[in-house]
PDB file of C-alpha atoms in Angstrom:
ATOM      1  CA  MET A 124     -80.429 133.932 -25.732  1.00  0.00           C
ATOM      2  CA  TRP A 125     -83.533 134.371 -27.863  1.00  0.00           C
ATOM      3  CA  ASP A 126     -86.122 136.993 -28.746  1.00  0.00           C
ATOM      4  CA  ARG A 127     -88.498 136.774 -25.774  1.00  0.00           C
ATOM      5  CA  CYS A 128     -91.285 138.691 -27.573  1.00  0.00           C
ATOM      6  CA  ALA A 129     -91.610 136.498 -30.658  1.00  0.00           C
ATOM      7  CA  ALA A 130     -93.922 133.470 -30.674  1.00  0.00           C
ATOM      8  CA  LYS A 131     -92.086 130.246 -29.885  1.00  0.00           C
ATOM      9  CA  LYS A 132     -92.591 126.536 -30.249  1.00  0.00           C
ATOM     10  CA  ILE A 133     -92.235 125.210 -26.702  1.00  0.00           C
ATOM     11  CA  LEU A 134     -91.855 121.517 -25.943  1.00  0.00           C
ATOM     12  CA  LEU A 135     -92.869 120.823 -22.354  1.00  0.00           C
ATOM     13  CA  VAL A 136     -91.575 117.616 -20.773  1.00  0.00           C
ATOM     14  CA  HIS A 137     -93.104 115.824 -17.791  1.00  0.00           C
ATOM     15  CA  ASP A 138     -93.188 112.323 -16.332  1.00  0.00           C
ATOM     16  CA  ARG A 139     -97.009 112.158 -16.329  1.00  0.00           C
ATOM     17  CA  PHE A 140     -99.960 113.042 -18.540  1.00  0.00           C
ATOM     18  CA  GLY A 141    -103.079 114.319 -16.821  1.00  0.00           C
ATOM     19  CA  ALA A 142    -104.097 115.898 -13.535  1.00  0.00           C
ATOM     20  CA  PHE A 143    -102.498 114.549 -10.379  1.00  0.00           C
ATOM     21  CA  ALA A 144    -100.961 117.090  -7.958  1.00  0.00           C
ATOM     22  CA  GLY A 145     -99.361 120.529  -7.782  1.00  0.00           C
ATOM     23  CA  ALA A 146     -96.717 119.951 -10.457  1.00  0.00           C
ATOM     24  CA  GLU A 147     -99.363 118.952 -12.985  1.00  0.00           C
ATOM     25  CA  THR A 148    -101.525 121.952 -12.086  1.00  0.00           C
ATOM     26  CA  ASN A 149     -98.543 124.266 -12.569  1.00  0.00           C
ATOM     27  CA  LEU A 150     -97.627 122.691 -15.906  1.00  0.00           C
ATOM     28  CA  PHE A 151    -101.192 122.864 -17.211  1.00  0.00           C
ATOM     29  CA  SER A 152    -101.655 126.491 -16.141  1.00  0.00           C
ATOM     30  CA  THR A 153     -98.300 127.503 -17.599  1.00  0.00           C
ATOM     31  CA  ALA A 154     -98.981 125.816 -20.929  1.00  0.00           C
ATOM     32  CA  SER A 155    -102.448 127.411 -21.083  1.00  0.00           C
ATOM     33  CA  GLU A 156    -101.002 130.888 -20.526  1.00  0.00           C
ATOM     34  CA  LEU A 157     -98.241 130.328 -23.073  1.00  0.00           C
ATOM     35  CA  LYS A 158    -100.787 129.196 -25.647  1.00  0.00           C
ATOM     36  CA  GLN A 159    -103.003 132.237 -24.989  1.00  0.00           C
ATOM     37  CA  ARG A 160     -99.983 134.466 -25.634  1.00  0.00           C
ATOM     38  CA  GLY A 161     -99.513 133.009 -29.107  1.00  0.00           C
ATOM     39  CA  HIS A 162     -96.910 130.341 -28.424  1.00  0.00           C
ATOM     40  CA  GLU A 163     -97.248 126.818 -29.768  1.00  0.00           C
ATOM     41  CA  VAL A 164     -96.990 124.106 -27.122  1.00  0.00           C
ATOM     42  CA  ALA A 165     -96.475 120.356 -27.237  1.00  0.00           C
ATOM     43  CA  LEU A 166     -95.915 117.782 -24.511  1.00  0.00           C
ATOM     44  CA  LEU A 167     -93.448 114.919 -24.209  1.00  0.00           C
ATOM     45  CA  HIS A 168     -94.828 112.836 -21.373  1.00  0.00           C
ATOM     46  CA  GLY A 169     -94.862 109.639 -19.335  1.00  0.00           C
ATOM     47  CA  PRO A 170     -97.894 107.477 -18.471  1.00  0.00           C
ATOM     48  CA  ASP A 171    -101.462 108.730 -18.043  1.00  0.00           C
ATOM     49  CA  THR A 172    -102.804 109.596 -14.595  1.00  0.00           C
ATOM     50  CA  ASN A 173    -106.380 108.802 -15.708  1.00  0.00           C
ATOM     51  CA  GLN A 174    -107.521 112.143 -14.275  1.00  0.00           C
ATOM     52  CA  GLY A 175    -108.687 115.130 -16.317  1.00  0.00           C
ATOM     53  CA  LEU A 176    -107.363 113.633 -19.543  1.00  0.00           C
ATOM     54  CA  ASP A 177    -109.903 115.339 -21.819  1.00  0.00           C
ATOM     55  CA  SER A 178    -108.755 118.849 -20.890  1.00  0.00           C
ATOM     56  CA  TRP A 179    -105.117 117.814 -21.267  1.00  0.00           C
ATOM     57  CA  ARG A 180    -105.781 116.379 -24.723  1.00  0.00           C
ATOM     58  CA  GLU A 181    -107.569 119.575 -25.699  1.00  0.00           C
ATOM     59  CA  LEU A 182    -104.645 121.723 -24.525  1.00  0.00           C
ATOM     60  CA  PHE A 183    -101.872 119.525 -25.913  1.00  0.00           C
ATOM     61  CA  THR A 184    -102.983 118.658 -29.423  1.00  0.00           C
ATOM     62  CA  GLN A 185     -99.397 117.661 -30.147  1.00  0.00           C
ATOM     63  CA  ARG A 186     -98.236 114.933 -27.775  1.00  0.00           C
ATOM     64  CA  PHE A 187     -95.325 112.520 -27.686  1.00  0.00           C
ATOM     65  CA  SER A 188     -95.039 109.495 -25.413  1.00  0.00           C
ATOM     66  CA  LEU A 189     -91.918 108.951 -23.310  1.00  0.00           C
ATOM     67  CA  ASN A 190     -91.213 105.295 -22.550  1.00  0.00           C
ATOM     68  CA  PRO A 191     -88.333 104.464 -20.159  1.00  0.00           C
ATOM     69  CA  ALA A 192     -87.200 101.622 -22.411  1.00  0.00           C
ATOM     70  CA  THR A 193     -87.000 103.856 -25.526  1.00  0.00           C
ATOM     71  CA  ALA A 194     -86.354 107.241 -23.900  1.00  0.00           C
ATOM     72  CA  ALA A 195     -83.561 108.459 -26.187  1.00  0.00           C
ATOM     73  CA  SER A 196     -85.403 107.658 -29.412  1.00  0.00           C
ATOM     74  CA  ASP A 197     -88.656 109.088 -28.020  1.00  0.00           C
ATOM     75  CA  VAL A 198     -86.914 112.395 -27.238  1.00  0.00           C
ATOM     76  CA  ILE A 199     -85.300 112.506 -30.683  1.00  0.00           C
ATOM     77  CA  THR A 200     -88.641 111.808 -32.370  1.00  0.00           C
ATOM     78  CA  ALA A 201     -90.393 114.589 -30.466  1.00  0.00           C
ATOM     79  CA  ILE A 202     -87.665 117.112 -31.266  1.00  0.00           C
ATOM     80  CA  ARG A 203     -87.533 116.190 -34.953  1.00  0.00           C
ATOM     81  CA  GLN A 204     -91.294 116.280 -35.465  1.00  0.00           C
ATOM     82  CA  PHE A 205     -92.099 119.354 -33.368  1.00  0.00           C
ATOM     83  CA  ALA A 206     -88.831 121.289 -33.941  1.00  0.00           C
ATOM     84  CA  PRO A 207     -89.076 123.302 -30.701  1.00  0.00           C
ATOM     85  CA  ASP A 208     -87.395 126.641 -30.056  1.00  0.00           C
ATOM     86  CA  VAL A 209     -87.394 126.033 -26.295  1.00  0.00           C
ATOM     87  CA  LEU A 210     -87.451 122.982 -24.016  1.00  0.00           C
ATOM     88  CA  TYR A 211     -89.376 123.410 -20.761  1.00  0.00           C
ATOM     89  CA  VAL A 212     -88.712 120.435 -18.496  1.00  0.00           C
ATOM     90  CA  HIS A 213     -90.802 119.775 -15.387  1.00  0.00           C
ATOM     91  CA  ASN A 214     -90.537 116.522 -13.372  1.00  0.00           C
ATOM     92  CA  LEU A 215     -88.064 114.238 -15.113  1.00  0.00           C
ATOM     93  CA  SER A 216     -85.385 112.060 -13.526  1.00  0.00           C
ATOM     94  CA  HIS A 217     -84.695 109.619 -16.377  1.00  0.00           C
ATOM     95  CA  ILE A 218     -80.973 110.022 -17.061  1.00  0.00           C
ATOM     96  CA  GLU A 219     -81.011 108.981 -20.719  1.00  0.00           C
ATOM     97  CA  ALA A 220     -83.933 111.287 -21.479  1.00  0.00           C
ATOM     98  CA  LEU A 221     -82.182 114.232 -19.782  1.00  0.00           C
ATOM     99  CA  GLU A 222     -78.924 113.544 -21.626  1.00  0.00           C
ATOM    100  CA  THR A 223     -80.692 113.400 -24.993  1.00  0.00           C
ATOM    101  CA  LEU A 224     -82.680 116.580 -24.347  1.00  0.00           C
ATOM    102  CA  LEU A 225     -79.579 118.551 -23.350  1.00  0.00           C
ATOM    103  CA  ALA A 226     -77.562 117.161 -26.262  1.00  0.00           C
ATOM    104  CA  ALA A 227     -80.046 118.781 -28.676  1.00  0.00           C
ATOM    105  CA  ASN A 228     -78.474 122.217 -27.993  1.00  0.00           C
ATOM    106  CA  ILE A 229     -81.885 123.872 -27.708  1.00  0.00           C
ATOM    107  CA  PRO A 230     -82.399 126.568 -25.035  1.00  0.00           C
ATOM    108  CA  ALA A 231     -83.630 124.599 -22.025  1.00  0.00           C
ATOM    109  CA  VAL A 232     -85.545 125.675 -18.914  1.00  0.00           C
ATOM    110  CA  ARG A 233     -86.077 123.440 -15.873  1.00  0.00           C
ATOM    111  CA  MET A 234     -88.914 123.902 -13.381  1.00  0.00           C
ATOM    112  CA  ILE A 235     -88.136 122.281 -10.021  1.00  0.00           C
ATOM    113  CA  HIS A 236     -91.338 121.582  -8.104  1.00  0.00           C
ATOM    114  CA  ASP A 237     -90.010 119.861  -4.974  1.00  0.00           C
ATOM    115  CA  HIS A 238     -86.845 118.554  -3.279  1.00  0.00           C
ATOM    116  CA  GLN A 239     -86.435 115.281  -5.189  1.00  0.00           C
ATOM    117  CA  LEU A 240     -83.578 116.584  -7.331  1.00  0.00           C
ATOM    118  CA  TYR A 241     -81.158 117.170  -4.439  1.00  0.00           C
ATOM    119  CA  CYS A 242     -82.502 114.850  -1.727  1.00  0.00           C
ATOM    120  CA  LEU A 243     -82.597 111.053  -1.857  1.00  0.00           C
ATOM    121  CA  ARG A 244     -85.541 111.055   0.553  1.00  0.00           C
ATOM    122  CA  SER A 245     -87.155 113.902  -1.453  1.00  0.00           C
ATOM    123  CA  TYR A 246     -88.320 115.924   1.568  1.00  0.00           C
ATOM    124  CA  LYS A 247     -85.146 117.397   3.167  1.00  0.00           C
ATOM    125  CA  TYR A 248     -85.717 116.519   6.798  1.00  0.00           C
ATOM    126  CA  ASN A 249     -84.629 113.738   9.121  1.00  0.00           C
ATOM    127  CA  TYR A 250     -87.293 111.048   9.302  1.00  0.00           C
ATOM    128  CA  PHE A 251     -86.828 110.517  13.059  1.00  0.00           C
ATOM    129  CA  THR A 252     -85.919 113.960  14.441  1.00  0.00           C
ATOM    130  CA  ARG A 253     -87.882 116.022  11.887  1.00  0.00           C
ATOM    131  CA  GLU A 254     -84.950 118.448  11.711  1.00  0.00           C
ATOM    132  CA  ILE A 255     -84.402 120.222   8.376  1.00  0.00           C
ATOM    133  CA  CYS A 256     -81.354 118.918   6.503  1.00  0.00           C
ATOM    134  CA  GLN A 257     -78.964 121.729   5.531  1.00  0.00           C
ATOM    135  CA  ARG A 258     -76.413 119.545   3.709  1.00  0.00           C
ATOM    136  CA  ALA A 259     -75.719 119.180   0.018  1.00  0.00           C
ATOM    137  CA  LEU A 260     -76.124 115.769  -1.585  1.00  0.00           C
ATOM    138  CA  SER A 261     -73.110 113.795  -0.310  1.00  0.00           C
ATOM    139  CA  PRO A 262     -72.076 110.414   1.132  1.00  0.00           C
ATOM    140  CA  TYR A 263     -73.663 111.661   4.365  1.00  0.00           C
ATOM    141  CA  CYS A 264     -76.980 110.813   2.684  1.00  0.00           C
ATOM    142  CA  LEU A 265     -75.890 107.168   2.774  1.00  0.00           C
ATOM    143  CA  VAL A 266     -74.266 107.068   6.227  1.00  0.00           C
ATOM    144  CA  PRO A 267     -75.628 107.953   8.735  1.00  0.00           C
ATOM    145  CA  CYS A 268     -78.820 109.245   7.058  1.00  0.00           C
ATOM    146  CA  GLY A 269     -79.570 105.978   5.255  1.00  0.00           C
ATOM    147  CA  ALA A 270     -81.557 107.825   2.613  1.00  0.00           C
ATOM    148  CA  PHE A 271     -80.824 105.166  -0.015  1.00  0.00           C
ATOM    149  CA  LEU A 272     -83.884 103.381   1.413  1.00  0.00           C
ATOM    150  CA  THR A 273     -87.049 105.350   0.713  1.00  0.00           C
ATOM    151  CA  ARG A 274     -90.739 104.663   0.953  1.00  0.00           C
ATOM    152  CA  ALA A 275     -92.260 102.638  -1.884  1.00  0.00           C
ATOM    153  CA  HIS A 276     -95.774 103.613  -2.943  1.00  0.00           C
ATOM    154  CA  THR A 277     -96.105 100.599  -5.256  1.00  0.00           C
ATOM    155  CA  GLY A 278     -94.797  97.058  -5.286  1.00  0.00           C
ATOM    156  CA  PRO A 279     -94.657  94.248  -2.726  1.00  0.00           C
ATOM    157  CA  LEU A 280     -92.207  95.930  -0.318  1.00  0.00           C
ATOM    158  CA  PRO A 281     -92.773  99.057   1.818  1.00  0.00           C
ATOM    159  CA  VAL A 282     -89.328 100.474   0.895  1.00  0.00           C
ATOM    160  CA  LYS A 283     -87.247 100.782  -2.262  1.00  0.00           C
ATOM    161  CA  TRP A 284     -83.605 101.377  -3.144  1.00  0.00           C
ATOM    162  CA  THR A 285     -82.561 104.821  -4.421  1.00  0.00           C
ATOM    163  CA  SER A 286     -79.267 105.092  -6.295  1.00  0.00           C
ATOM    164  CA  TYR A 287     -76.872 107.715  -4.936  1.00  0.00           C
ATOM    165  CA  SER A 288     -74.672 107.654  -8.070  1.00  0.00           C
ATOM    166  CA  GLN A 289     -77.697 108.118 -10.328  1.00  0.00           C
ATOM    167  CA  LYS A 290     -78.887 111.037  -8.206  1.00  0.00           C
ATOM    168  CA  ARG A 291     -75.460 112.685  -8.513  1.00  0.00           C
ATOM    169  CA  ARG A 292     -75.582 112.239 -12.287  1.00  0.00           C
ATOM    170  CA  GLU A 293     -79.071 113.745 -12.377  1.00  0.00           C
ATOM    171  CA  LEU A 294     -77.781 116.780 -10.464  1.00  0.00           C
ATOM    172  CA  GLU A 295     -74.865 117.190 -12.878  1.00  0.00           C
ATOM    173  CA  LEU A 296     -77.190 117.160 -15.870  1.00  0.00           C
ATOM    174  CA  ASN A 297     -79.586 119.681 -14.328  1.00  0.00           C
ATOM    175  CA  ARG A 298     -76.714 122.109 -13.780  1.00  0.00           C
ATOM    176  CA  ARG A 299     -76.481 122.335 -17.584  1.00  0.00           C
ATOM    177  CA  PHE A 300     -79.923 123.925 -18.026  1.00  0.00           C
ATOM    178  CA  ASP A 301     -79.881 127.542 -19.202  1.00  0.00           C
ATOM    179  CA  SER A 302     -82.417 128.581 -16.577  1.00  0.00           C
ATOM    180  CA  VAL A 303     -83.776 126.857 -13.478  1.00  0.00           C
ATOM    181  CA  LEU A 304     -87.054 127.956 -11.864  1.00  0.00           C
ATOM    182  CA  VAL A 305     -87.880 127.332  -8.206  1.00  0.00           C
ATOM    183  CA  ALA A 306     -90.741 128.358  -5.913  1.00  0.00           C
ATOM    184  CA  THR A 307     -88.884 129.507  -2.782  1.00  0.00           C
ATOM    185  CA  ARG A 308     -85.629 130.974  -1.473  1.00  0.00           C
ATOM    186  CA  PHE A 309     -85.018 127.729   0.413  1.00  0.00           C
ATOM    187  CA  MET A 310     -85.055 125.776  -2.862  1.00  0.00           C
ATOM    188  CA  ARG A 311     -82.725 128.354  -4.418  1.00  0.00           C
ATOM    189  CA  ASP A 312     -80.310 127.995  -1.495  1.00  0.00           C
ATOM    190  CA  GLN A 313     -80.387 124.214  -1.854  1.00  0.00           C
ATOM    191  CA  LEU A 314     -79.427 124.476  -5.532  1.00  0.00           C
ATOM    192  CA  LEU A 315     -76.569 126.862  -4.688  1.00  0.00           C
ATOM    193  CA  LEU A 316     -75.417 124.390  -2.047  1.00  0.00           C
ATOM    194  CA  ASN A 317     -75.372 121.707  -4.745  1.00  0.00           C
ATOM    195  CA  GLY A 318     -73.217 123.631  -7.205  1.00  0.00           C
ATOM    196  CA  PHE A 319     -75.733 125.548  -9.320  1.00  0.00           C
ATOM    197  CA  SER A 320     -74.905 129.061 -10.487  1.00  0.00           C
ATOM    198  CA  ALA A 321     -76.833 131.944  -8.932  1.00  0.00           C
ATOM    199  CA  ASP A 322     -77.232 133.466 -12.412  1.00  0.00           C
ATOM    200  CA  GLN A 323     -79.244 130.523 -13.721  1.00  0.00           C
ATOM    201  CA  ILE A 324     -81.779 130.358 -10.840  1.00  0.00           C
ATOM    202  CA  GLU A 325     -85.015 132.345 -10.791  1.00  0.00           C
ATOM    203  CA  ILE A 326     -87.661 132.296  -8.055  1.00  0.00           C
ATOM    204  CA  HIS A 327     -91.236 132.090  -9.332  1.00  0.00           C
ATOM    205  CA  PRO A 328     -93.731 131.479  -6.490  1.00  0.00           C
ATOM    206  CA  PRO A 329     -96.623 129.310  -7.719  1.00  0.00           C
ATOM    207  CA  VAL A 330     -99.185 131.662  -6.146  1.00  0.00           C
ATOM    208  CA  PRO A 331     -99.784 134.583  -8.533  1.00  0.00           C
ATOM    209  CA  ARG A 332     -99.616 138.094  -7.102  1.00  0.00           C
ATOM    210  CA  THR A 333    -101.384 141.074  -8.619  1.00  0.00           C
ATOM    211  CA  ALA A 334     -99.740 144.437  -9.146  1.00  0.00           C
ATOM    212  CA  ALA A 335    -101.977 145.921  -6.452  1.00  0.00           C
ATOM    213  CA  VAL A 336    -100.490 143.965  -3.550  1.00  0.00           C
ATOM    214  CA  THR A 337    -100.731 145.882  -0.265  1.00  0.00           C
ATOM    215  CA  GLN A 338     -99.474 145.241   3.247  1.00  0.00           C
ATOM    216  CA  THR A 339    -103.029 145.284   4.646  1.00  0.00           C
ATOM    217  CA  SER A 340    -104.213 142.005   6.146  1.00  0.00           C
ATOM    218  CA  SER A 341    -107.005 140.303   4.250  1.00  0.00           C
ATOM    219  CA  PHE A 342    -108.197 138.441   7.363  1.00  0.00           C
ATOM    220  CA  SER A 343    -111.771 139.020   8.542  1.00  0.00           C
ATOM    221  CA  ASP A 344    -113.080 138.551  12.052  1.00  0.00           C
ATOM    222  CA  ARG A 345    -113.732 134.941  11.088  1.00  0.00           C
ATOM    223  CA  ASN A 346    -109.963 134.275  10.609  1.00  0.00           C
ATOM    224  CA  LEU A 347    -110.611 131.473   8.159  1.00  0.00           C
ATOM    225  CA  ILE A 348    -107.567 129.379   7.250  1.00  0.00           C
ATOM    226  CA  VAL A 349    -107.753 126.839   4.411  1.00  0.00           C
ATOM    227  CA  TYR A 350    -105.278 124.045   3.657  1.00  0.00           C
ATOM    228  CA  SER A 351    -105.688 122.289   0.314  1.00  0.00           C
ATOM    229  CA  GLY A 352    -103.304 119.521  -0.671  1.00  0.00           C
ATOM    230  CA  GLN A 353    -102.051 116.046   0.073  1.00  0.00           C
ATOM    231  CA  ILE A 354    -102.123 114.998   3.719  1.00  0.00           C
ATOM    232  CA  THR A 355     -98.726 113.349   3.853  1.00  0.00           C
ATOM    233  CA  ARG A 356     -95.933 113.723   6.353  1.00  0.00           C
ATOM    234  CA  GLY A 357     -93.831 116.001   4.203  1.00  0.00           C
ATOM    235  CA  LYS A 358     -96.610 118.536   3.527  1.00  0.00           C
ATOM    236  CA  GLY A 359     -96.524 119.987   7.047  1.00  0.00           C
ATOM    237  CA  VAL A 360    -100.159 119.616   8.086  1.00  0.00           C
ATOM    238  CA  ASP A 361     -98.883 118.492  11.503  1.00  0.00           C
ATOM    239  CA  VAL A 362     -96.852 121.705  11.797  1.00  0.00           C
ATOM    240  CA  LEU A 363     -99.943 123.730  10.856  1.00  0.00           C
ATOM    241  CA  LEU A 364    -101.966 122.065  13.619  1.00  0.00           C
ATOM    242  CA  GLN A 365     -99.198 122.603  16.164  1.00  0.00           C
ATOM    243  CA  ALA A 366     -99.030 126.294  15.219  1.00  0.00           C
ATOM    244  CA  LEU A 367    -102.806 126.705  15.449  1.00  0.00           C
ATOM    245  CA  ALA A 368    -102.755 125.143  18.921  1.00  0.00           C
ATOM    246  CA  CYS A 369    -100.619 128.095  20.059  1.00  0.00           C
ATOM    247  CA  LEU A 370    -103.182 130.712  19.001  1.00  0.00           C
ATOM    248  CA  THR A 371    -105.334 132.386  21.604  1.00  0.00           C
ATOM    249  CA  THR A 372    -107.620 134.229  19.197  1.00  0.00           C
ATOM    250  CA  HIS A 373    -110.660 132.772  17.440  1.00  0.00           C
ATOM    251  CA  PHE A 374    -110.046 131.052  14.087  1.00  0.00           C
ATOM    252  CA  GLU A 375    -111.486 128.434  11.755  1.00  0.00           C
ATOM    253  CA  CYS A 376    -109.318 125.975   9.819  1.00  0.00           C
ATOM    254  CA  LEU A 377    -110.597 123.836   6.960  1.00  0.00           C
ATOM    255  CA  ILE A 378    -108.400 121.040   5.622  1.00  0.00           C
ATOM    256  CA  PHE A 379    -109.150 119.674   2.163  1.00  0.00           C
ATOM    257  CA  GLY A 380    -107.199 116.633   1.027  1.00  0.00           C
ATOM    258  CA  ASP A 381    -106.373 113.029   1.662  1.00  0.00           C
ATOM    259  CA  GLY A 382    -103.288 110.921   2.190  1.00  0.00           C
ATOM    260  CA  ASN A 383    -101.590 108.328   4.337  1.00  0.00           C
ATOM    261  CA  TYR A 384    -100.942 110.841   7.157  1.00  0.00           C
ATOM    262  CA  ARG A 385    -104.585 111.755   7.603  1.00  0.00           C
TER     263      ARG A 385
END
């Protein structure tokens, strides 16, 4: 598709600017590594998170704002001014922005950080039974799942409407990316279930592994276990605690984070 060794101009695309959660950490680390390897990076982004903005501004000296009301023209402006060799899209669900990016006929990579692309609820399990959903996106998501109503983190109401037809269109557009990166085999299987080609999917775990990986346990007699992340229902802290309750050996568990499931 292109010479992988030569320096490239890479336009990263994300729905936020600044530190926030795992997706932002991954994007920042990736862009930093690309820049150290001689590539030129720029960022087309949504609103500020008001966290860690100075380091983001230092990394992304070339930035382009993405406004939902002017998404198509914002994408066109960024592409014309930066002239990228590669598009590297992270979290982005805006249909018009996706259509305009893909219409540019530039090699495009998509990093999928979670389950929002193929699940209306975004966490792939039944809210009441906690059973993992093994279905592709389908009318079943509407009846009996009722996933068109999801939790609202802002606004006057506790729930919000999620469009099934828009989610299907978003899936169709994402199938047009040249390469799709996921973190786990489960995410890969979900994409295959939703019509993606096996050839376009690559698994890249977010935890780096050195070349000297061995099968020897790194646990000490202390058996220290650390969880770091959001404490929300979908993150599985409850499952961690249930699993630890089954242990008969000594251990210590430290949980770092906050959230509405604390």
